[in-house]
PDB file of C-alpha atoms and ligand atoms in Angstrom:
ATOM      1  CA  MET Z  30     -57.513-181.209 -37.094  1.00  0.00           C
ATOM      2  CA  THR Z  31     -57.193-180.990 -33.286  1.00  0.00           C
ATOM      3  CA  ILE Z  32     -60.191-179.480 -31.994  1.00  0.00           C
ATOM      4  CA  ILE Z  33     -59.291-177.825 -28.612  1.00  0.00           C
ATOM      5  CA  SER Z  34     -61.865-177.033 -26.483  1.00  0.00           C
ATOM      6  CA  ASP Z  35     -60.909-173.071 -25.988  1.00  0.00           C
ATOM      7  CA  PHE Z  36     -59.251-172.403 -29.135  1.00  0.00           C
ATOM      8  CA  LYS Z  37     -61.398-169.507 -31.502  1.00  0.00           C
ATOM      9  CA  ARG Z  38     -60.579-169.714 -34.602  1.00  0.00           C
ATOM     10  CA  ASN Z  39     -59.048-166.561 -36.279  1.00  0.00           C
ATOM     11  CA  GLU Z  40     -61.906-164.507 -37.672  1.00  0.00           C
ATOM     12  CA  ALA Z  41     -60.688-161.499 -40.888  1.00  0.00           C
ATOM     13  CA  VAL Z  42     -60.446-158.418 -38.496  1.00  0.00           C
ATOM     14  CA  PRO Z  43     -60.026-155.095 -41.296  1.00  0.00           C
ATOM     15  CA  LEU Z  44     -57.303-154.381 -43.436  1.00  0.00           C
ATOM     16  CA  ASP Z  45     -55.023-151.845 -41.108  1.00  0.00           C
ATOM     17  CA  LEU Z  46     -52.688-150.313 -44.246  1.00  0.00           C
ATOM     18  CA  GLY Z  47     -51.393-147.817 -41.367  1.00  0.00           C
ATOM     19  CA  TRP Z  48     -50.302-151.107 -39.463  1.00  0.00           C
ATOM     20  CA  ILE Z  49     -48.426-152.657 -42.458  1.00  0.00           C
ATOM     21  CA  ASN Z  50     -46.837-149.664 -43.842  1.00  0.00           C
ATOM     22  CA  HIS Z  51     -44.998-149.204 -40.272  1.00  0.00           C
ATOM     23  CA  ILE Z  52     -43.809-152.494 -40.058  1.00  0.00           C
ATOM     24  CA  HIS Z  53     -40.059-152.308 -40.058  1.00  0.00           C
ATOM     25  CA  ILE Z  54     -37.581-155.241 -39.258  1.00  0.00           C
ATOM     26  CA  ASN Z  55     -34.024-155.387 -38.454  1.00  0.00           C
ATOM     27  CA  LYS Z  56     -32.462-157.410 -40.770  1.00  0.00           C
ATOM     28  CA  SER Z  57     -29.348-157.587 -38.689  1.00  0.00           C
ATOM     29  CA  ALA Z  58     -30.802-158.641 -35.565  1.00  0.00           C
ATOM     30  CA  ALA Z  59     -33.138-161.250 -37.012  1.00  0.00           C
ATOM     31  CA  ASP Z  60     -29.529-162.891 -38.467  1.00  0.00           C
ATOM     32  CA  ARG Z  61     -27.703-162.820 -35.190  1.00  0.00           C
ATOM     33  CA  ARG Z  62     -31.205-164.458 -33.462  1.00  0.00           C
ATOM     34  CA  ALA Z  63     -31.325-167.267 -35.682  1.00  0.00           C
ATOM     35  CA  ALA Z  64     -27.813-168.084 -35.824  1.00  0.00           C
ATOM     36  CA  SER Z  65     -27.908-168.740 -32.109  1.00  0.00           C
ATOM     37  CA  LEU Z  66     -30.993-170.934 -32.893  1.00  0.00           C
ATOM     38  CA  ALA Z  67     -28.453-172.629 -35.269  1.00  0.00           C
ATOM     39  CA  ASN Z  68     -25.615-173.000 -33.785  1.00  0.00           C
ATOM     40  CA  ARG Z  69     -27.210-174.016 -30.599  1.00  0.00           C
ATOM     41  CA  ARG Z  70     -26.588-177.488 -28.821  1.00  0.00           C
ATOM     42  CA  THR Z  71     -29.710-179.174 -29.326  1.00  0.00           C
ATOM     43  CA  VAL Z  72     -31.263-181.715 -26.563  1.00  0.00           C
ATOM     44  CA  LYS Z  73     -29.770-184.873 -26.260  1.00  0.00           C
ATOM     45  CA  LYS Z  74     -30.452-188.457 -25.307  1.00  0.00           C
ATOM     46  CA  GLU Z  75     -34.034-189.404 -23.775  1.00  0.00           C
ATOM     47  CA  TYR Z  76     -35.011-185.339 -24.443  1.00  0.00           C
ATOM     48  CA  GLN Z  77     -34.274-186.210 -28.061  1.00  0.00           C
ATOM     49  CA  ALA Z  78     -36.309-188.865 -28.574  1.00  0.00           C
ATOM     50  CA  ALA Z  79     -38.547-187.590 -26.739  1.00  0.00           C
ATOM     51  CA  TRP Z  80     -38.975-184.765 -29.258  1.00  0.00           C
ATOM     52  CA  LEU Z  81     -38.946-186.414 -31.828  1.00  0.00           C
ATOM     53  CA  ILE Z  82     -41.210-188.135 -31.072  1.00  0.00           C
ATOM     54  CA  LYS Z  83     -43.370-184.742 -30.505  1.00  0.00           C
ATOM     55  CA  ALA Z  84     -42.195-183.979 -33.775  1.00  0.00           C
ATOM     56  CA  ILE Z  85     -43.703-186.267 -35.716  1.00  0.00           C
ATOM     57  CA  GLY Z  86     -47.469-185.628 -34.762  1.00  0.00           C
ATOM     58  CA  LEU Z  87     -46.549-182.058 -36.200  1.00  0.00           C
ATOM     59  CA  ILE Z  88     -45.628-183.416 -39.673  1.00  0.00           C
ATOM     60  CA  ASP Z  89     -48.274-182.839 -42.653  1.00  0.00           C
ATOM     61  CA  LEU Z  90     -46.205-185.799 -44.318  1.00  0.00           C
ATOM     62  CA  THR Z  91     -46.287-184.819 -48.012  1.00  0.00           C
ATOM     63  CA  THR Z  92     -46.004-186.071 -51.612  1.00  0.00           C
ATOM     64  CA  LEU Z  93     -46.666-183.421 -54.003  1.00  0.00           C
ATOM     65  CA  SER Z  94     -44.897-184.541 -57.174  1.00  0.00           C
ATOM     66  CA  GLY Z  95     -45.760-185.002 -60.900  1.00  0.00           C
ATOM     67  CA  ASP Z  96     -45.796-188.834 -60.366  1.00  0.00           C
ATOM     68  CA  ASP Z  97     -47.151-189.195 -57.104  1.00  0.00           C
ATOM     69  CA  THR Z  98     -50.241-191.790 -57.802  1.00  0.00           C
ATOM     70  CA  PRO Z  99     -52.916-193.632 -55.990  1.00  0.00           C
ATOM     71  CA  GLY Z 100     -50.611-195.872 -54.211  1.00  0.00           C
ATOM     72  CA  ARG Z 101     -47.825-193.653 -53.383  1.00  0.00           C
ATOM     73  CA  VAL Z 102     -50.567-191.812 -51.255  1.00  0.00           C
ATOM     74  CA  GLU Z 103     -51.997-194.682 -50.025  1.00  0.00           C
ATOM     75  CA  ARG Z 104     -48.986-196.048 -48.740  1.00  0.00           C
ATOM     76  CA  LEU Z 105     -47.889-192.664 -47.148  1.00  0.00           C
ATOM     77  CA  CYS Z 106     -51.029-192.622 -45.569  1.00  0.00           C
ATOM     78  CA  MET Z 107     -50.595-195.640 -44.201  1.00  0.00           C
ATOM     79  CA  LYS Z 108     -47.397-194.327 -42.937  1.00  0.00           C
ATOM     80  CA  ALA Z 109     -48.685-191.492 -41.574  1.00  0.00           C
ATOM     81  CA  MET Z 110     -51.108-193.862 -39.328  1.00  0.00           C
ATOM     82  CA  ARG Z 111     -48.096-195.497 -38.618  1.00  0.00           C
ATOM     83  CA  PRO Z 112     -45.260-193.989 -38.734  1.00  0.00           C
ATOM     84  CA  LEU Z 113     -43.175-195.440 -36.407  1.00  0.00           C
ATOM     85  CA  ARG Z 114     -41.785-199.273 -37.221  1.00  0.00           C
ATOM     86  CA  SER Z 115     -42.843-201.458 -34.804  1.00  0.00           C
ATOM     87  CA  ASP Z 116     -39.358-202.849 -33.100  1.00  0.00           C
ATOM     88  CA  LEU Z 117     -39.477-198.966 -32.409  1.00  0.00           C
ATOM     89  CA  VAL Z 118     -42.283-198.671 -30.810  1.00  0.00           C
ATOM     90  CA  GLU Z 119     -41.876-201.634 -28.902  1.00  0.00           C
ATOM     91  CA  ALA Z 120     -38.262-200.753 -27.815  1.00  0.00           C
ATOM     92  CA  MET Z 121     -39.407-197.256 -27.096  1.00  0.00           C
ATOM     93  CA  GLY Z 122     -42.350-198.656 -24.638  1.00  0.00           C
ATOM     94  CA  LEU Z 123     -44.891-196.696 -27.183  1.00  0.00           C
ATOM     95  CA  GLN Z 124     -47.361-199.208 -27.813  1.00  0.00           C
ATOM     96  CA  ASP Z 125     -50.342-197.351 -25.790  1.00  0.00           C
ATOM     97  CA  THR Z 126     -48.952-193.965 -26.855  1.00  0.00           C
ATOM     98  CA  PRO Z 127     -51.120-192.649 -29.934  1.00  0.00           C
ATOM     99  CA  LEU Z 128     -48.948-192.243 -32.953  1.00  0.00           C
ATOM    100  CA  ALA Z 129     -49.903-190.674 -36.292  1.00  0.00           C
ATOM    101  CA  THR Z 130     -48.580-187.402 -38.160  1.00  0.00           C
ATOM    102  CA  GLY Z 131     -50.255-184.190 -38.058  1.00  0.00           C
ATOM    103  CA  ALA Z 132     -51.740-184.246 -41.497  1.00  0.00           C
ATOM    104  CA  VAL Z 133     -51.186-185.952 -44.880  1.00  0.00           C
ATOM    105  CA  CYS Z 134     -50.511-183.274 -47.205  1.00  0.00           C
ATOM    106  CA  VAL Z 135     -51.457-183.686 -51.252  1.00  0.00           C
ATOM    107  CA  TYR Z 136     -52.519-182.016 -54.274  1.00  0.00           C
ATOM    108  CA  HIS Z 137     -56.367-182.171 -55.361  1.00  0.00           C
ATOM    109  CA  GLU Z 138     -55.911-185.193 -58.048  1.00  0.00           C
ATOM    110  CA  MET Z 139     -55.152-187.452 -54.813  1.00  0.00           C
ATOM    111  CA  ILE Z 140     -57.666-186.534 -52.224  1.00  0.00           C
ATOM    112  CA  LYS Z 141     -59.720-189.526 -53.038  1.00  0.00           C
ATOM    113  CA  PRO Z 142     -57.675-192.050 -52.247  1.00  0.00           C
ATOM    114  CA  ALA Z 143     -56.077-190.537 -48.993  1.00  0.00           C
ATOM    115  CA  VAL Z 144     -60.228-190.237 -48.013  1.00  0.00           C
ATOM    116  CA  GLN Z 145     -60.664-194.025 -48.490  1.00  0.00           C
ATOM    117  CA  VAL Z 146     -57.290-195.240 -46.738  1.00  0.00           C
ATOM    118  CA  LEU Z 147     -57.735-192.547 -44.137  1.00  0.00           C
ATOM    119  CA  GLN Z 148     -61.505-192.643 -43.259  1.00  0.00           C
ATOM    120  CA  GLY Z 149     -61.449-189.600 -40.793  1.00  0.00           C
ATOM    121  CA  ARG Z 150     -58.781-190.584 -38.837  1.00  0.00           C
ATOM    122  CA  LEU Z 151     -55.973-187.997 -40.084  1.00  0.00           C
ATOM    123  CA  PRO Z 152     -56.372-184.595 -41.509  1.00  0.00           C
ATOM    124  CA  ILE Z 153     -55.993-184.139 -45.164  1.00  0.00           C
ATOM    125  CA  ALA Z 154     -54.469-181.524 -46.515  1.00  0.00           C
ATOM    126  CA  ALA Z 155     -54.239-179.982 -50.164  1.00  0.00           C
ATOM    127  CA  VAL Z 156     -52.652-177.532 -52.197  1.00  0.00           C
ATOM    128  CA  SER Z 157     -54.896-175.192 -53.904  1.00  0.00           C
ATOM    129  CA  THR Z 158     -55.014-172.223 -55.806  1.00  0.00           C
ATOM    130  CA  GLY Z 159     -53.077-173.101 -58.956  1.00  0.00           C
ATOM    131  CA  PHE Z 160     -50.292-174.108 -56.346  1.00  0.00           C
ATOM    132  CA  PRO Z 161     -47.571-173.613 -56.448  1.00  0.00           C
ATOM    133  CA  ALA Z 162     -47.079-169.959 -58.725  1.00  0.00           C
ATOM    134  CA  GLY Z 163     -50.876-169.592 -57.831  1.00  0.00           C
ATOM    135  CA  LEU Z 164     -51.131-167.905 -61.967  1.00  0.00           C
ATOM    136  CA  THR Z 165     -54.589-168.944 -62.437  1.00  0.00           C
ATOM    137  CA  SER Z 166     -57.363-167.365 -62.238  1.00  0.00           C
ATOM    138  CA  MET Z 167     -59.346-166.036 -59.379  1.00  0.00           C
ATOM    139  CA  GLU Z 168     -62.545-167.828 -60.477  1.00  0.00           C
ATOM    140  CA  THR Z 169     -60.619-171.094 -61.293  1.00  0.00           C
ATOM    141  CA  LYS Z 170     -59.263-170.484 -57.825  1.00  0.00           C
ATOM    142  CA  VAL Z 171     -61.700-170.409 -56.082  1.00  0.00           C
ATOM    143  CA  ARG Z 172     -63.347-173.458 -57.638  1.00  0.00           C
ATOM    144  CA  GLU Z 173     -60.197-175.647 -56.774  1.00  0.00           C
ATOM    145  CA  ILE Z 174     -60.780-174.951 -52.775  1.00  0.00           C
ATOM    146  CA  GLU Z 175     -64.737-175.359 -53.625  1.00  0.00           C
ATOM    147  CA  LEU Z 176     -64.057-178.898 -54.663  1.00  0.00           C
ATOM    148  CA  SER Z 177     -60.713-179.800 -52.661  1.00  0.00           C
ATOM    149  CA  VAL Z 178     -63.415-179.157 -49.798  1.00  0.00           C
ATOM    150  CA  ALA Z 179     -66.138-181.189 -51.189  1.00  0.00           C
ATOM    151  CA  ALA Z 180     -64.154-183.968 -52.016  1.00  0.00           C
ATOM    152  CA  GLY Z 181     -62.354-184.275 -48.365  1.00  0.00           C
ATOM    153  CA  ALA Z 182     -60.067-182.143 -47.647  1.00  0.00           C
ATOM    154  CA  THR Z 183     -60.110-180.702 -43.973  1.00  0.00           C
ATOM    155  CA  GLU Z 184     -57.304-178.213 -44.703  1.00  0.00           C
ATOM    156  CA  ILE Z 185     -56.435-175.965 -47.389  1.00  0.00           C
ATOM    157  CA  ASP Z 186     -52.924-174.615 -48.322  1.00  0.00           C
ATOM    158  CA  ILE Z 187     -53.003-171.759 -50.496  1.00  0.00           C
ATOM    159  CA  VAL Z 188     -50.539-170.220 -52.158  1.00  0.00           C
ATOM    160  CA  ILE Z 189     -51.169-166.172 -51.925  1.00  0.00           C
ATOM    161  CA  THR Z 190     -50.014-164.195 -55.481  1.00  0.00           C
ATOM    162  CA  ARG Z 191     -46.739-162.978 -54.991  1.00  0.00           C
ATOM    163  CA  GLN Z 192     -47.213-160.022 -57.567  1.00  0.00           C
ATOM    164  CA  HIS Z 193     -49.519-158.205 -54.574  1.00  0.00           C
ATOM    165  CA  VAL Z 194     -46.349-158.274 -52.288  1.00  0.00           C
ATOM    166  CA  LEU Z 195     -43.922-157.556 -54.399  1.00  0.00           C
ATOM    167  CA  THR Z 196     -45.539-154.474 -56.200  1.00  0.00           C
ATOM    168  CA  GLY Z 197     -47.322-153.752 -52.099  1.00  0.00           C
ATOM    169  CA  ASN Z 198     -50.710-154.142 -53.190  1.00  0.00           C
ATOM    170  CA  TRP Z 199     -52.094-155.376 -50.098  1.00  0.00           C
ATOM    171  CA  GLN Z 200     -55.595-154.881 -50.532  1.00  0.00           C
ATOM    172  CA  ALA Z 201     -55.518-156.725 -53.509  1.00  0.00           C
ATOM    173  CA  LEU Z 202     -53.289-159.856 -51.095  1.00  0.00           C
ATOM    174  CA  TYR Z 203     -56.172-159.080 -48.456  1.00  0.00           C
ATOM    175  CA  ASP Z 204     -58.879-159.517 -50.898  1.00  0.00           C
ATOM    176  CA  GLU Z 205     -57.849-162.995 -52.202  1.00  0.00           C
ATOM    177  CA  MET Z 206     -57.044-163.944 -49.114  1.00  0.00           C
ATOM    178  CA  LEU Z 207     -60.561-162.854 -47.442  1.00  0.00           C
ATOM    179  CA  ALA Z 208     -62.114-165.148 -50.959  1.00  0.00           C
ATOM    180  CA  TYR Z 209     -60.210-168.163 -50.110  1.00  0.00           C
ATOM    181  CA  ARG Z 210     -60.807-167.921 -46.356  1.00  0.00           C
ATOM    182  CA  LYS Z 211     -65.024-167.756 -47.396  1.00  0.00           C
ATOM    183  CA  ALA Z 212     -64.086-171.023 -50.001  1.00  0.00           C
ATOM    184  CA  CYS Z 213     -62.709-172.790 -47.726  1.00  0.00           C
ATOM    185  CA  GLY Z 214     -66.019-172.734 -45.452  1.00  0.00           C
ATOM    186  CA  GLU Z 215     -64.912-175.005 -42.199  1.00  0.00           C
ATOM    187  CA  ALA Z 216     -61.891-176.431 -43.622  1.00  0.00           C
ATOM    188  CA  HIS Z 217     -59.056-174.443 -42.537  1.00  0.00           C
ATOM    189  CA  VAL Z 218     -56.308-172.209 -44.321  1.00  0.00           C
ATOM    190  CA  LYS Z 219     -53.096-172.225 -44.569  1.00  0.00           C
ATOM    191  CA  ALA Z 220     -51.429-169.292 -46.244  1.00  0.00           C
ATOM    192  CA  ILE Z 221     -48.257-170.226 -48.384  1.00  0.00           C
ATOM    193  CA  LEU Z 222     -45.922-167.249 -49.188  1.00  0.00           C
ATOM    194  CA  ALA Z 223     -43.750-168.592 -50.571  1.00  0.00           C
ATOM    195  CA  THR Z 224     -41.325-166.348 -49.147  1.00  0.00           C
ATOM    196  CA  GLY Z 225     -38.236-167.139 -51.218  1.00  0.00           C
ATOM    197  CA  GLU Z 226     -39.996-165.856 -53.450  1.00  0.00           C
ATOM    198  CA  LEU Z 227     -40.657-162.156 -51.900  1.00  0.00           C
ATOM    199  CA  VAL Z 228     -37.674-160.796 -51.303  1.00  0.00           C
ATOM    200  CA  THR Z 229     -37.305-158.762 -48.067  1.00  0.00           C
ATOM    201  CA  LEU Z 230     -37.964-159.897 -44.330  1.00  0.00           C
ATOM    202  CA  GLU Z 231     -40.223-156.790 -44.328  1.00  0.00           C
ATOM    203  CA  ASN Z 232     -41.902-158.126 -47.237  1.00  0.00           C
ATOM    204  CA  VAL Z 233     -42.504-161.039 -45.753  1.00  0.00           C
ATOM    205  CA  ALA Z 234     -44.234-160.007 -42.325  1.00  0.00           C
ATOM    206  CA  LYS Z 235     -46.441-157.603 -44.866  1.00  0.00           C
ATOM    207  CA  ALA Z 236     -47.853-160.366 -46.156  1.00  0.00           C
ATOM    208  CA  SER Z 237     -48.072-162.199 -42.898  1.00  0.00           C
ATOM    209  CA  TRP Z 238     -49.938-159.758 -41.029  1.00  0.00           C
ATOM    210  CA  VAL Z 239     -52.329-159.026 -44.235  1.00  0.00           C
ATOM    211  CA  CYS Z 240     -53.076-162.777 -44.865  1.00  0.00           C
ATOM    212  CA  MET Z 241     -53.360-162.790 -40.794  1.00  0.00           C
ATOM    213  CA  MET Z 242     -55.846-160.043 -41.159  1.00  0.00           C
ATOM    214  CA  ALA Z 243     -58.147-161.932 -44.115  1.00  0.00           C
ATOM    215  CA  GLY Z 244     -58.659-165.087 -41.871  1.00  0.00           C
ATOM    216  CA  ALA Z 245     -56.083-167.065 -42.390  1.00  0.00           C
ATOM    217  CA  ASP Z 246     -55.279-169.911 -39.648  1.00  0.00           C
ATOM    218  CA  PHE Z 247     -51.925-170.707 -40.213  1.00  0.00           C
ATOM    219  CA  ILE Z 248     -49.396-168.837 -42.531  1.00  0.00           C
ATOM    220  CA  LYS Z 249     -47.194-171.304 -44.201  1.00  0.00           C
ATOM    221  CA  THR Z 250     -43.369-169.950 -45.488  1.00  0.00           C
ATOM    222  CA  SER Z 251     -42.915-172.462 -48.777  1.00  0.00           C
ATOM    223  CA  THR Z 252     -44.471-174.524 -51.519  1.00  0.00           C
ATOM    224  CA  GLY Z 253     -41.266-176.615 -51.265  1.00  0.00           C
ATOM    225  CA  LYS Z 254     -41.072-175.316 -55.217  1.00  0.00           C
ATOM    226  CA  GLU Z 255     -39.018-172.056 -54.464  1.00  0.00           C
ATOM    227  CA  PRO Z 256     -35.482-172.362 -54.740  1.00  0.00           C
ATOM    228  CA  VAL Z 257     -35.356-171.170 -51.212  1.00  0.00           C
ATOM    229  CA  ASN Z 258     -38.035-172.734 -48.724  1.00  0.00           C
ATOM    230  CA  ALA Z 259     -37.705-172.751 -44.929  1.00  0.00           C
ATOM    231  CA  THR Z 260     -35.481-170.671 -43.368  1.00  0.00           C
ATOM    232  CA  ILE Z 261     -34.877-169.688 -39.524  1.00  0.00           C
ATOM    233  CA  PRO Z 262     -34.308-165.958 -40.149  1.00  0.00           C
ATOM    234  CA  VAL Z 263     -37.844-166.571 -42.393  1.00  0.00           C
ATOM    235  CA  SER Z 264     -39.250-168.703 -39.149  1.00  0.00           C
ATOM    236  CA  LEU Z 265     -38.751-166.179 -37.014  1.00  0.00           C
ATOM    237  CA  THR Z 266     -40.021-163.113 -38.691  1.00  0.00           C
ATOM    238  CA  MET Z 267     -43.195-165.359 -39.193  1.00  0.00           C
ATOM    239  CA  VAL Z 268     -43.825-166.249 -35.599  1.00  0.00           C
ATOM    240  CA  ARG Z 269     -42.740-162.673 -34.314  1.00  0.00           C
ATOM    241  CA  ALA Z 270     -45.124-161.368 -36.835  1.00  0.00           C
ATOM    242  CA  ILE Z 271     -48.015-164.640 -35.180  1.00  0.00           C
ATOM    243  CA  ARG Z 272     -47.107-163.133 -31.547  1.00  0.00           C
ATOM    244  CA  GLU Z 273     -47.975-159.926 -32.137  1.00  0.00           C
ATOM    245  CA  TYR Z 274     -51.231-160.588 -33.937  1.00  0.00           C
ATOM    246  CA  HIS Z 275     -52.328-162.615 -30.903  1.00  0.00           C
ATOM    247  CA  GLU Z 276     -51.621-159.982 -27.958  1.00  0.00           C
ATOM    248  CA  GLN Z 277     -53.420-157.242 -30.860  1.00  0.00           C
ATOM    249  CA  THR Z 278     -56.412-160.123 -31.594  1.00  0.00           C
ATOM    250  CA  GLY Z 279     -56.349-162.716 -29.176  1.00  0.00           C
ATOM    251  CA  PHE Z 280     -56.168-165.069 -32.115  1.00  0.00           C
ATOM    252  CA  LYS Z 281     -53.238-167.655 -32.588  1.00  0.00           C
ATOM    253  CA  ILE Z 282     -52.228-168.385 -36.001  1.00  0.00           C
ATOM    254  CA  GLY Z 283     -50.653-171.581 -36.689  1.00  0.00           C
ATOM    255  CA  TYR Z 284     -47.135-172.017 -37.800  1.00  0.00           C
ATOM    256  CA  LYS Z 285     -46.203-174.210 -41.085  1.00  0.00           C
ATOM    257  CA  PRO Z 286     -42.106-173.688 -42.034  1.00  0.00           C
ATOM    258  CA  ALA Z 287     -42.047-176.175 -45.559  1.00  0.00           C
ATOM    259  CA  GLY Z 288     -39.491-176.868 -48.043  1.00  0.00           C
ATOM    260  CA  GLY Z 289     -36.274-178.581 -47.381  1.00  0.00           C
ATOM    261  CA  VAL Z 290     -37.209-179.377 -43.636  1.00  0.00           C
ATOM    262  CA  SER Z 291     -35.667-183.201 -43.938  1.00  0.00           C
ATOM    263  CA  THR Z 292     -33.879-183.560 -40.660  1.00  0.00           C
ATOM    264  CA  ALA Z 293     -34.122-184.100 -37.684  1.00  0.00           C
ATOM    265  CA  LYS Z 294     -31.480-182.053 -36.226  1.00  0.00           C
ATOM    266  CA  ALA Z 295     -33.640-179.162 -38.073  1.00  0.00           C
ATOM    267  CA  ALA Z 296     -36.782-180.157 -36.388  1.00  0.00           C
ATOM    268  CA  LEU Z 297     -35.228-179.595 -33.159  1.00  0.00           C
ATOM    269  CA  GLN Z 298     -34.587-175.982 -34.021  1.00  0.00           C
ATOM    270  CA  TYR Z 299     -37.714-175.197 -35.230  1.00  0.00           C
ATOM    271  CA  LEU Z 300     -39.556-176.599 -31.948  1.00  0.00           C
ATOM    272  CA  THR Z 301     -36.829-174.421 -30.196  1.00  0.00           C
ATOM    273  CA  LEU Z 302     -37.883-171.444 -32.125  1.00  0.00           C
ATOM    274  CA  MET Z 303     -41.975-172.217 -31.684  1.00  0.00           C
ATOM    275  CA  LYS Z 304     -41.538-173.165 -28.457  1.00  0.00           C
ATOM    276  CA  GLU Z 305     -38.852-169.709 -27.442  1.00  0.00           C
ATOM    277  CA  GLU Z 306     -40.848-167.413 -29.101  1.00  0.00           C
ATOM    278  CA  LEU Z 307     -44.628-168.550 -28.833  1.00  0.00           C
ATOM    279  CA  GLY Z 308     -43.910-170.958 -25.773  1.00  0.00           C
ATOM    280  CA  ASN Z 309     -45.742-174.389 -25.275  1.00  0.00           C
ATOM    281  CA  GLU Z 310     -49.013-173.980 -26.574  1.00  0.00           C
ATOM    282  CA  TRP Z 311     -47.569-173.591 -29.854  1.00  0.00           C
ATOM    283  CA  LEU Z 312     -46.150-177.364 -30.108  1.00  0.00           C
ATOM    284  CA  GLN Z 313     -50.019-179.012 -30.554  1.00  0.00           C
ATOM    285  CA  PRO Z 314     -50.258-179.857 -34.262  1.00  0.00           C
ATOM    286  CA  HIS Z 315     -53.055-177.626 -33.847  1.00  0.00           C
ATOM    287  CA  LEU Z 316     -51.051-174.433 -34.144  1.00  0.00           C
ATOM    288  CA  PHE Z 317     -47.408-176.069 -35.834  1.00  0.00           C
ATOM    289  CA  ARG Z 318     -46.717-178.423 -38.377  1.00  0.00           C
ATOM    290  CA  ILE Z 319     -43.177-178.855 -40.501  1.00  0.00           C
ATOM    291  CA  GLY Z 320     -44.753-179.360 -44.410  1.00  0.00           C
ATOM    292  CA  ALA Z 321     -41.436-182.454 -45.166  1.00  0.00           C
ATOM    293  CA  SER Z 322     -41.998-185.118 -47.366  1.00  0.00           C
ATOM    294  CA  SER Z 323     -38.803-186.593 -46.385  1.00  0.00           C
ATOM    295  CA  LEU Z 324     -38.340-185.558 -42.109  1.00  0.00           C
ATOM    296  CA  LEU Z 325     -40.167-188.518 -41.294  1.00  0.00           C
ATOM    297  CA  THR Z 326     -37.215-191.004 -43.097  1.00  0.00           C
ATOM    298  CA  ASP Z 327     -34.699-189.111 -41.246  1.00  0.00           C
ATOM    299  CA  ILE Z 328     -36.385-188.405 -37.233  1.00  0.00           C
ATOM    300  CA  GLU Z 329     -36.822-192.967 -37.399  1.00  0.00           C
ATOM    301  CA  ARG Z 330     -33.447-193.045 -37.986  1.00  0.00           C
ATOM    302  CA  GLN Z 331     -32.058-191.282 -35.145  1.00  0.00           C
ATOM    303  CA  LEU Z 332     -34.865-193.085 -33.683  1.00  0.00           C
ATOM    304  CA  GLU Z 333     -33.247-196.412 -34.499  1.00  0.00           C
ATOM    305  CA  HIS Z 334     -30.392-194.860 -33.113  1.00  0.00           C
ATOM    306  CA  TYR Z 335     -31.269-193.909 -29.801  1.00  0.00           C
ATOM    307  CA  VAL Z 336     -33.066-197.308 -29.105  1.00  0.00           C
ATOM    308  CA  THR Z 337     -30.192-199.552 -30.742  1.00  0.00           C
ATOM    309  CA  GLY Z 338     -26.975-197.757 -31.678  1.00  0.00           C
ATOM    310  CA  ASN Z 339     -26.749-198.206 -34.851  1.00  0.00           C
ATOM    311  CA  TYR Z 340     -28.035-196.208 -38.457  1.00  0.00           C
ATOM    312  CA  SER Z 341     -29.243-198.455 -40.801  1.00  0.00           C
ATOM    313  CA  ALA Z 342     -29.522-196.993 -44.651  1.00  0.00           C
ATOM    314  CA  ALA Z 343     -31.812-195.216 -44.873  1.00  0.00           C
ATOM    315  CA  HIS Z 344     -34.088-196.818 -47.752  1.00  0.00           C
ATOM    316  CA  ARG Z 345     -34.731-199.514 -44.679  1.00  0.00           C
ATOM    317  CA  HIS Z 346     -37.431-196.456 -43.862  1.00  0.00           C
ATOM    318  CA  ALA Z 347     -38.128-194.915 -47.451  1.00  0.00           C
ATOM    319  CA  LEU Z 348     -40.928-193.230 -47.442  1.00  0.00           C
ATOM    320  CA  PRO Z 349     -43.362-194.672 -50.591  1.00  0.00           C
TER     321      PRO Z 349
HETATM  322  O1  G3H X  22     -45.270-178.788 -48.282  1.00  0.00           O
HETATM  323  C1  G3H X  22     -44.512-179.362 -48.174  1.00  0.00           C
HETATM  324  C2  G3H X  22     -43.239-179.094 -48.769  1.00  0.00           C
HETATM  325  O2  G3H X  22     -43.354-179.199 -49.640  1.00  0.00           O
HETATM  326  C3  G3H X  22     -42.765-180.254 -48.649  1.00  0.00           C
HETATM  327  O3  G3H X  22     -41.337-179.992 -49.030  1.00  0.00           O
HETATM  328  P1  G3H X  22     -40.288-180.650 -49.284  1.00  0.00           P
HETATM  329  O4  G3H X  22     -40.209-182.235 -50.531  1.00  0.00           O
HETATM  330  O5  G3H X  22     -38.697-179.921 -49.357  1.00  0.00           O
HETATM  331  O6  G3H X  22     -40.015-181.944 -47.646  1.00  0.00           O
END
């Protein structure tokens, strides 16, 4: 993770149940705002190309499949370090611009091959705590975090226990998040809320707040395995919680939409959302990541179109 000199890592603050119980979300206002973002004309031509280059540096390039192999992860890491074809890099005059994704994101067993290829040049995020369902024992979950940190992960993407949200047991959610943060030590922790399983935007907002109060460095929408993953209304709810948490505590929390973000157009919508709701400071990798397995393929295609006027087949840009 980029170290920013004046950046103060989130510290846990006491759980304020009075605050949590008073959270209310105006769903139709959130839907209207989300629709206005989704229907907005995106930036064009060279501005679009510049934004897409920016987006590359914000991707947590992900592979989370049951058939992942060390070979696939090694290729993913090579792609993360050289995310654009060299002819496109040259055509855009980016030879002297450092280009890489924000991190790679893998299962615990794939940390080792990632460490071997990346050699500390890019952060490695490991999904943890019984990802994706989070229904292993607390002891197992904490140990899993410790093992992933020991193996070389510098970022840990934990999944919360959804039942704590669905039953309104905010103390239990706070306690588990606090334990995960402690187990991470220096590694930064992203709290995956699995928003597609939380039923209401109010639950999403409350879970965001509780995780931030318990020391999460990032809040993240989804595992990519829920039936509904990142959406704009959910993102709006979460980034507004981040904004208010910052106003109240001074701590800046990162945001990571993940799951189903596969097109350059969608990435541009998320960049616009972050810029408009949180400002330019949140367009940096220590405060914004997009968790995605195939987004880079589409960004590369769009940049090829920008350079040549033509699209090539997606498989020419295929990830491992
Ligand atoms: O955290 C990242 C997600 O699991 C990736 O989901 P995706 O394969 O839909 O891009």
